[in-house]
Amino acid sequence: MTSTAFYDSFKPYLDRRALTLLLLGFAAGIPILLIFSTLSLWLLEAGIERKTVTMFSWAALGYSFKFIWAPLVDALPLPLLSRMLGKRRAWLLASQILIIAAIVLMGCINPINGNPTALNGMALSAVLLGFSSATQDVVIDAYRIESAPDDSAMQAVMSSAYVAGYRLGMIAAGAGALYLASWLGSSKEHYVYAAWRNTYLIMALLMAACAAFTLFIREPNRDAARLPEQTSAHFSVFFRVAVLPLAAFACVWQLSGSLLPETLQSLKWLAALPAAWLPMRFSGSLHRDEPTAAKHLRLLLTFILCVSAFVQVFILLGKVLPASPSPFLSFIWESLRLTGAVASAVAVGVLTVRCKAVAGETVYQAWIAPLADFFRRYGNNALLLLALVGLYRISDIVAGVVSNVFYADLGFSKDEIATAVKIFGLMMLIAGGVVGGVLSQRYSVMKMMMLGAVLASVTNLMFVALAWQGYNIPMLYLAVGADNLAAGLTGTVFVAFLSSLTDIRFTAVQYALFSSLMTLIPKTLGGYSGAIADKIGYDGFFIFSALIGIPVLGLVWLAEQRLKQAEIPSNQG
């Protein structure tokens, strides 16, 4: 390759859109480690058991269910903010404010020695962080796709820039946080809560700087138009369609809670639901000429009711389903628990439509139409593609949940982990992302997907060697370097693949659905990684994590063959 050709390959990275995605990726990379590895080390130093520590990864399941509220991001303007900033930037700023609040809340809680109240508070704060961070991801994904529609080459460049920024954010929240906590005096032998509190508060300040940057970026052309001024009619609609139903729901919830015995407290939401439906049903017309604001609010209320049903049934099934010492049986019970909670949310949504509290057409356009569009475009190949999306990253995500605990158990210090994993490792991730972006412009995405799937499984075996070696700095760098280089390449290629599956009309919803499926099964299984490692040892666990990636190779090959036969382009490059 000549120097001119080499320069031309990297010139697109200087495009304004690529640089914007670099900085937005940095904002997206900060929260994730504050739920995963950084929080894991904090909890370990505070005396929390390993199996409990890895279960905190479930707080990030918001990333796996973000497709449920992604339609709201597409459909709902935010009062004042959307008019001033445009739809995408308004939602971006709102989600970043919630992220800052969640990080501050986590920093203000001391989980020492497994105090149940503190752990519950930490878990709720982590869930809020996962929810708000997942919302930020929904907006950024839509922003990226809408910034270069029908330009797969630019999408690959922006994906690579986003991944690079994401990894830099992870360095800040990973190595930066660990160095800070260590410098401020906390260690495994001498736990200092103030060190971790101040570390998280500094991370919140860093996130605040990212929120300030949001004010200066450009809105995508698709959403650049300002929204009309809000009038008194809008506030009247807001009162009738939102305030009254929520007030009725809250009042009946509180009243039924005081009347029902302790054993039936989980059922009080059943009494509160009709109380919300009635004012929604009689608050106005559901005809096509109903104000857009009213339709948006009805959609939002439907979402809130469905979420309340999901949470209550999830809690109730947790009390009913049996506990099991086996991590595999526990995974099955947890899957049934999630399935039951999702089914209850769907049932509430259907009943809300049947009660005429929200128009069926509004619900269809928000939640059903994006999925129907995907199945219409890909036909018989749709389920195969969804299976590939859901399992493609299973090897590295499952292994990654327990990685920091693994390093600590081998005797590596926080500073050694920060340097090897959070700095060197993330530099390799960035390098892998750039390589993936460059190669994606020269080779088909499906060929790159196959390469990424092979590397994801094979590099997990490096951790088996590290487990056998024990404390060994060169081996740590070799394993971390190989794994992260492969993960960077795989991540960039996979983002480009997911982007190619979306329709510009449903960017936020469809991409959120794909990226949610990508993490749902791996993160659910990953929550048991600590228990699995306890049962079969670290070497057995990493062999297991490599083996579960083998079926993915077959899915990639089959998807490529089917797409060729159907003449459906899975990429444009």
XYZ file of C-alpha atoms in Angstrom:
573
model
C 0.000 0.000 0.000
C 1.466 3.391 -1.042
C 1.712 6.274 1.411
C -1.039 8.114 -0.494
C -3.392 5.146 -0.309
C -2.555 4.741 3.378
C -3.376 8.411 4.018
C -6.628 8.116 2.047
C -7.671 5.177 4.232
C -7.353 7.301 7.387
C -8.529 10.652 5.989
C -12.218 9.929 6.781
C -11.317 9.836 10.487
C -10.761 13.631 10.326
C -14.345 14.190 9.197
C -16.406 16.296 11.655
C -18.888 13.445 12.091
C -16.142 10.971 12.998
C -14.644 13.388 15.542
C -18.088 13.982 17.065
C -18.615 10.234 17.424
C -15.168 9.951 19.021
C -16.237 12.341 21.797
C -19.702 10.810 22.139
C -18.058 7.401 22.417
C -15.988 8.743 25.306
C -19.205 9.771 27.079
C -20.701 6.321 26.465
C -17.599 4.519 27.751
C -17.568 6.102 31.201
C -20.666 4.545 32.831
C -20.245 0.898 31.812
C -17.168 0.120 33.945
C -18.657 1.972 36.911
C -21.211 -0.864 36.902
C -18.865 -3.689 35.909
C -15.157 -4.051 36.705
C -14.524 -0.875 38.707
C -17.567 -1.547 40.884
C -16.479 -5.199 41.203
C -13.140 -4.219 42.731
C -14.831 -1.705 45.040
C -17.238 -4.387 46.299
C -14.403 -6.906 46.735
C -12.420 -4.441 48.843
C -15.569 -3.780 50.886
C -15.787 -7.481 51.770
C -18.545 -8.642 49.408
C -18.569 -12.306 48.247
C -17.457 -13.088 44.675
C -20.787 -14.660 43.617
C -22.610 -11.538 44.846
C -20.144 -9.240 43.093
C -20.701 -10.825 39.662
C -24.485 -10.665 40.131
C -24.177 -6.866 40.160
C -23.562 -7.156 36.403
C -27.340 -7.653 36.111
C -27.680 -3.958 36.893
C -26.564 -3.438 33.300
C -29.451 -5.473 31.889
C -30.973 -2.113 31.000
C -28.665 -2.345 27.968
C -30.449 -5.583 27.050
C -33.969 -4.150 27.337
C -33.402 -0.682 25.927
C -35.340 -1.595 22.779
C -38.494 -1.389 24.945
C -38.172 2.338 25.614
C -36.234 3.195 22.445
C -39.541 4.003 20.655
C -40.123 6.749 23.221
C -36.785 8.277 22.270
C -37.921 8.264 18.647
C -41.469 9.497 19.306
C -41.399 11.792 22.345
C -40.048 15.343 22.303
C -38.801 16.564 25.674
C -40.453 19.757 26.954
C -38.281 22.832 26.339
C -35.115 20.814 25.624
C -36.293 19.410 22.282
C -37.389 22.857 21.147
C -34.033 24.396 22.057
C -31.638 21.589 21.053
C -33.493 19.281 18.671
C -34.745 15.783 19.443
C -31.463 13.837 19.531
C -29.424 16.348 21.529
C -32.301 16.878 23.982
C -32.522 13.194 24.821
C -28.739 12.955 24.924
C -28.464 15.742 27.488
C -31.337 14.371 29.592
C -29.779 10.898 29.750
C -26.389 12.372 30.691
C -27.947 14.319 33.570
C -29.435 11.050 34.870
C -26.046 9.334 34.509
C -24.412 12.032 36.615
C -27.099 11.683 39.292
C -26.703 7.866 39.400
C -22.905 8.042 39.730
C -23.225 10.546 42.579
C -25.758 8.278 44.338
C -23.434 5.266 44.037
C -20.553 7.288 45.429
C -22.622 8.253 48.458
C -23.237 4.613 49.503
C -20.780 2.536 51.541
C -21.345 -1.215 50.860
C -18.909 -2.425 53.553
C -19.316 -6.021 54.802
C -22.457 -6.658 52.784
C -24.802 -4.332 54.682
C -28.189 -5.289 53.090
C -29.552 -1.742 53.103
C -26.396 -0.367 51.521
C -26.247 -3.180 48.944
C -29.881 -2.603 47.975
C -29.219 1.117 47.604
C -26.096 0.429 45.560
C -28.020 -2.009 43.358
C -30.830 0.495 42.709
C -28.329 3.232 41.914
C -26.472 0.878 39.567
C -29.764 0.013 37.838
C -30.457 3.732 37.368
C -26.966 4.139 35.918
C -27.542 1.199 33.569
C -30.930 2.557 32.462
C -29.705 6.098 31.823
C -26.498 4.900 30.143
C -28.479 2.549 27.904
C -30.736 5.477 26.961
C -27.662 7.517 26.067
C -26.511 4.639 23.848
C -29.882 4.565 22.068
C -29.580 8.256 21.236
C -25.939 8.031 20.129
C -26.674 5.041 17.882
C -29.547 6.923 16.216
C -27.381 10.054 15.958
C -24.591 8.085 14.249
C -26.839 6.324 11.751
C -28.726 9.525 10.867
C -25.488 11.469 10.432
C -24.508 9.338 7.404
C -27.541 7.446 6.054
C -26.902 5.062 3.153
C -23.113 5.478 3.488
C -21.763 2.194 4.851
C -18.118 3.262 4.430
C -18.665 6.355 6.593
C -20.673 4.247 9.036
C -17.665 1.937 9.435
C -15.412 4.972 10.057
C -17.835 6.488 12.579
C -18.260 3.104 14.269
C -14.481 2.831 14.573
C -14.242 6.396 15.938
C -17.069 5.673 18.382
C -15.373 2.492 19.582
C -12.069 4.362 20.016
C -13.790 7.071 22.067
C -15.668 4.401 24.005
C -12.411 2.709 24.925
C -10.869 6.014 26.005
C -13.887 6.549 28.254
C -13.326 3.089 29.656
C -9.697 3.961 30.374
C -10.884 6.981 32.342
C -13.518 4.998 34.271
C -11.346 1.894 34.533
C -7.650 2.646 34.981
C -8.327 6.236 36.005
C -10.792 5.186 38.700
C -8.514 2.422 40.009
C -5.478 4.708 40.138
C -7.544 7.350 41.932
C -8.911 4.916 44.522
C -5.414 3.533 45.110
C -3.827 7.003 45.308
C -6.530 8.096 47.739
C -5.567 5.229 50.044
C -7.902 2.253 49.481
C -6.557 -1.282 48.957
C -7.684 -4.884 49.394
C -5.910 -5.004 52.743
C -7.041 -1.550 53.894
C -10.462 -0.504 52.627
C -11.141 3.255 52.645
C -14.687 4.227 51.678
C -13.824 7.931 51.222
C -11.345 6.991 48.474
C -14.026 5.224 46.427
C -16.613 7.919 47.147
C -14.323 10.672 45.875
C -13.362 8.555 42.867
C -16.996 8.209 41.800
C -17.649 11.905 42.370
C -14.712 12.732 40.073
C -16.202 10.390 37.458
C -19.460 12.346 37.782
C -17.557 15.582 37.087
C -15.997 14.003 34.013
C -19.457 13.029 32.814
C -20.623 16.604 33.403
C -17.941 17.800 30.976
C -19.351 15.386 28.374
C -22.822 16.805 28.965
C -21.458 20.292 28.297
C -20.012 19.062 24.981
C -23.503 17.920 23.937
C -24.577 21.577 23.821
C -22.094 22.292 21.010
C -22.521 19.372 18.603
C -24.767 19.567 15.534
C -28.173 17.946 15.339
C -28.511 15.396 12.483
C -30.243 16.908 9.451
C -33.203 14.583 9.877
C -34.055 16.185 13.215
C -32.517 19.620 12.874
C -35.850 21.460 12.656
C -36.920 23.153 15.856
C -40.171 22.133 17.470
C -43.032 24.607 17.712
C -43.568 26.677 20.821
C -45.578 24.979 23.542
C -48.918 26.565 24.381
C -51.373 26.366 27.248
C -53.190 23.646 25.292
C -50.120 21.425 25.633
C -50.101 21.835 29.399
C -53.833 21.066 29.536
C -53.218 17.853 27.615
C -50.306 17.035 29.901
C -52.530 17.444 32.976
C -55.411 15.350 31.623
C -53.413 12.559 29.985
C -50.411 12.302 32.309
C -50.904 13.946 35.711
C -54.380 12.560 36.477
C -53.604 8.909 35.575
C -50.303 8.967 37.474
C -51.937 10.579 40.504
C -54.734 7.987 40.479
C -52.191 5.155 40.110
C -50.091 6.458 43.023
C -53.094 7.010 45.322
C -54.583 3.547 44.775
C -51.105 1.985 45.054
C -50.608 3.633 48.443
C -54.138 2.855 49.661
C -54.055 -0.795 48.637
C -50.614 -1.113 50.218
C -52.040 -0.052 53.563
C -55.091 -2.349 53.267
C -53.531 -5.543 51.905
C -51.738 -7.981 54.253
C -47.964 -8.337 53.997
C -48.185 -11.553 51.974
C -50.233 -9.828 49.230
C -48.240 -6.609 48.933
C -46.830 -7.713 45.567
C -50.368 -7.628 44.107
C -51.194 -3.987 44.881
C -50.220 -2.959 41.355
C -53.225 -4.972 40.076
C -55.531 -2.553 41.867
C -53.558 0.496 40.760
C -53.639 -0.354 37.035
C -57.406 0.194 36.514
C -57.111 3.453 38.454
C -54.692 4.703 35.793
C -56.652 3.272 32.870
C -59.896 5.086 33.727
C -58.649 8.697 33.453
C -56.591 7.722 30.394
C -59.720 6.256 28.797
C -61.935 9.282 29.439
C -59.353 12.064 29.083
C -60.041 12.683 25.390
C -60.425 11.226 21.929
C -58.275 8.458 20.486
C -59.062 9.477 16.919
C -56.420 10.368 14.355
C -57.004 14.072 14.995
C -55.970 13.798 18.647
C -53.079 16.198 19.380
C -49.651 14.658 18.861
C -48.680 15.626 22.423
C -51.581 13.582 23.791
C -50.540 10.530 21.736
C -46.989 10.845 23.027
C -48.145 11.094 26.626
C -50.441 8.092 26.294
C -47.507 6.135 24.911
C -45.340 7.230 27.825
C -48.028 6.266 30.366
C -48.407 2.866 28.710
C -44.672 2.336 29.016
C -44.723 3.274 32.732
C -47.595 0.862 33.422
C -45.828 -1.950 31.562
C -42.600 -1.319 33.483
C -44.472 -1.376 36.807
C -45.970 -4.750 35.857
C -42.540 -6.066 34.817
C -40.912 -5.023 38.107
C -43.683 -6.367 40.342
C -43.923 -9.739 38.592
C -40.126 -10.030 38.542
C -40.057 -9.492 42.320
C -42.982 -11.872 42.897
C -41.450 -14.693 40.836
C -38.175 -14.221 42.700
C -40.029 -15.164 45.878
C -41.916 -18.075 44.304
C -39.304 -19.821 42.154
C -36.940 -22.171 44.007
C -33.316 -21.342 44.726
C -30.666 -23.708 43.372
C -26.985 -24.195 44.274
C -26.280 -25.034 40.626
C -25.432 -21.968 38.496
C -26.902 -23.664 35.419
C -30.243 -24.374 37.101
C -30.180 -20.858 38.535
C -29.701 -19.520 35.004
C -32.773 -21.480 33.844
C -34.893 -20.188 36.744
C -33.688 -16.642 36.110
C -34.585 -16.981 32.420
C -38.089 -18.137 33.388
C -38.340 -15.213 35.785
C -37.407 -12.747 33.041
C -39.789 -14.411 30.595
C -42.685 -14.191 33.061
C -41.968 -10.531 33.800
C -41.783 -9.660 30.094
C -45.036 -11.554 29.444
C -46.786 -9.583 32.184
C -45.571 -6.301 30.696
C -46.858 -7.331 27.266
C -50.216 -8.348 28.798
C -50.575 -4.945 30.478
C -49.777 -3.234 27.184
C -52.448 -5.274 25.377
C -55.026 -4.570 28.099
C -54.200 -0.860 27.964
C -55.030 -0.876 24.249
C -58.173 -2.973 24.805
C -59.361 -0.528 27.461
C -58.927 2.242 24.880
C -56.526 4.087 27.157
C -54.109 4.324 24.222
C -54.726 3.941 20.499
C -53.631 0.630 19.021
C -52.244 2.445 15.985
C -49.976 4.557 18.202
C -48.604 1.449 19.931
C -48.190 -0.322 16.599
C -46.209 2.526 15.066
C -43.951 2.782 18.111
C -43.215 -0.851 18.945
C -44.565 -3.214 16.294
C -43.848 -1.416 13.016
C -40.013 -1.389 13.420
C -39.963 -5.145 14.076
C -42.453 -5.848 11.274
C -40.280 -3.820 8.894
C -37.235 -5.957 9.751
C -39.125 -9.223 9.155
C -40.587 -7.828 5.910
C -37.140 -6.919 4.560
C -35.350 -10.115 5.581
C -38.201 -12.631 5.421
C -37.171 -16.200 6.295
C -33.669 -15.033 7.198
C -34.875 -12.684 9.951
C -34.845 -15.270 12.760
C -31.403 -16.503 11.718
C -30.046 -12.947 11.819
C -31.614 -12.333 15.246
C -30.038 -15.552 16.549
C -26.654 -14.402 15.226
C -27.097 -10.991 16.843
C -28.075 -12.568 20.175
C -25.132 -14.986 20.380
C -22.285 -13.335 18.469
C -20.611 -11.701 21.506
C -21.367 -14.452 24.037
C -17.752 -15.629 24.503
C -16.132 -12.310 25.349
C -19.074 -10.841 27.326
C -19.457 -13.883 29.599
C -15.687 -14.025 30.183
C -15.431 -10.280 30.736
C -17.865 -10.196 33.667
C -15.487 -12.129 35.943
C -12.165 -10.899 34.522
C -11.279 -8.258 37.125
C -12.204 -10.604 39.976
C -10.007 -13.232 38.291
C -7.011 -10.882 38.163
C -7.458 -9.892 41.804
C -7.707 -13.541 42.892
C -4.421 -14.298 41.084
C -2.741 -11.697 43.278
C -2.449 -8.733 40.894
C -2.740 -5.354 42.611
C -5.145 -2.566 41.586
C -2.287 -0.613 40.027
C -1.112 -3.655 38.038
C -4.665 -4.321 36.832
C -5.112 -0.644 35.952
C -1.905 -0.552 33.911
C -2.195 -3.910 32.157
C -5.946 -4.169 31.656
C -7.312 -0.645 31.691
C -4.506 1.152 29.843
C -2.564 -1.380 27.766
C -5.646 -3.521 27.190
C -7.806 -0.614 26.115
C -5.039 0.690 23.840
C -5.166 -2.719 22.153
C -8.958 -2.415 21.962
C -8.606 0.923 20.184
C -6.011 -0.543 17.828
C -8.296 -3.474 17.086
C -11.172 -1.075 16.443
C -9.135 0.956 13.949
C -7.946 -2.216 12.199
C -11.547 -3.425 12.033
C -12.690 -0.097 10.553
C -9.963 -0.135 7.881
C -10.469 -3.797 6.933
C -14.264 -3.316 6.766
C -13.719 -0.874 3.896
C -11.814 -3.530 1.937
C -13.546 -6.804 2.808
C -17.179 -7.814 3.249
C -18.645 -7.435 6.718
C -19.590 -11.132 6.884
C -15.991 -12.219 6.223
C -14.864 -9.883 8.999
C -17.619 -11.267 11.237
C -16.230 -14.777 10.778
C -12.713 -13.598 11.638
C -14.026 -11.830 14.753
C -15.968 -14.899 15.918
C -12.878 -17.113 15.596
C -10.685 -14.648 17.480
C -13.243 -14.155 20.268
C -13.234 -17.862 21.122
C -9.543 -18.592 20.599
C -8.245 -15.672 22.654
C -10.256 -16.804 25.701
C -7.903 -19.782 25.877
C -5.101 -17.351 26.741
C -6.776 -16.880 30.115
C -6.638 -20.639 30.691
C -2.852 -20.388 30.349
C -2.844 -17.400 32.714
C -4.884 -19.375 35.263
C -2.307 -22.187 35.088
C 0.620 -19.764 35.342
C -0.788 -17.799 38.252
C 0.803 -14.440 39.057
C 2.838 -13.686 35.924
C 3.072 -10.143 34.560
C 4.275 -10.984 30.999
C 1.546 -13.612 30.639
C -1.031 -11.107 31.873
C -0.010 -8.605 29.183
C 0.018 -11.315 26.487
C -3.477 -12.572 27.400
C -4.959 -9.099 27.829
C -3.345 -7.789 24.621
C -4.558 -10.661 22.429
C -8.059 -10.648 23.907
C -8.551 -6.898 23.608
C -7.130 -6.637 20.088
C -9.632 -9.296 19.005
C -12.476 -7.637 20.932
C -11.756 -4.249 19.358
C -11.840 -5.661 15.844
C -14.945 -7.738 16.573
C -16.795 -4.839 18.184
C -16.227 -2.438 15.297
C -17.225 -4.995 12.669
C -20.320 -5.983 14.633
C -21.469 -2.366 15.022
C -21.162 -1.909 11.252
C -23.121 -5.137 10.731
C -25.928 -4.039 13.075
C -26.070 -0.626 11.396
C -26.510 -2.293 8.008
C -29.595 -4.123 9.307
C -31.473 -0.965 10.284
C -33.949 1.116 8.301
C -33.481 4.903 8.496
C -37.161 5.271 9.488
C -36.641 3.226 12.660
C -32.994 3.825 13.540
C -33.316 4.166 17.337
C -35.761 1.280 17.790
C -34.191 -1.265 15.457
C -30.600 -0.633 16.507
C -31.664 -0.725 20.163
C -33.392 -4.059 19.545
C -30.281 -5.537 17.914
C -27.842 -4.248 20.532
C -30.208 -5.398 23.307
C -30.333 -8.922 21.903
C -26.531 -8.822 21.639
C -26.180 -8.538 25.419
C -29.331 -10.187 26.862
C -28.253 -13.844 26.959
C -24.529 -13.178 27.590
C -25.183 -10.795 30.496
C -27.830 -13.029 32.047
C -25.399 -15.956 31.925
C -22.508 -13.697 32.945
C -24.232 -12.889 36.224
C -23.511 -16.498 37.227
C -19.882 -16.415 36.086
C -18.640 -16.126 39.667
C -20.689 -19.157 40.747
C -19.548 -21.137 37.678
C -15.901 -20.311 38.424
C -16.439 -21.445 42.012
C -17.715 -24.798 40.735
C -15.256 -25.635 37.925
C -12.309 -23.334 38.578
C -11.051 -20.446 36.488
C -9.372 -22.663 33.887
C -12.580 -24.652 33.384
C -14.610 -21.457 33.208
C -12.506 -19.910 30.437
C -12.546 -23.180 28.462
C -16.341 -23.102 28.818
C -16.444 -19.480 27.622
C -14.399 -20.425 24.533
C -16.563 -23.458 23.708
C -19.857 -21.560 23.801
C -18.537 -19.381 20.967
C -18.139 -22.299 18.535
C -21.828 -22.445 17.435
C -21.503 -18.767 16.460
C -19.130 -19.776 13.633
C -21.888 -21.899 12.126
C -24.390 -19.061 12.440
C -22.069 -16.609 10.655
C -21.423 -19.057 7.801
C -25.125 -19.897 7.421
C -26.160 -16.225 7.528
C -23.640 -15.351 4.814
C -24.894 -18.162 2.575
C -28.560 -17.280 3.117
C -28.003 -13.577 2.460
C -26.154 -14.361 -0.757
C -28.927 -16.670 -1.924
C -31.624 -14.117 -1.137
C -29.509 -11.333 -2.653
C -30.027 -9.201 0.463
C -26.913 -7.096 1.075
C -25.741 -7.339 4.652
C -23.338 -4.495 3.957
C -22.724 -1.949 1.271
C -18.929 -2.130 1.208
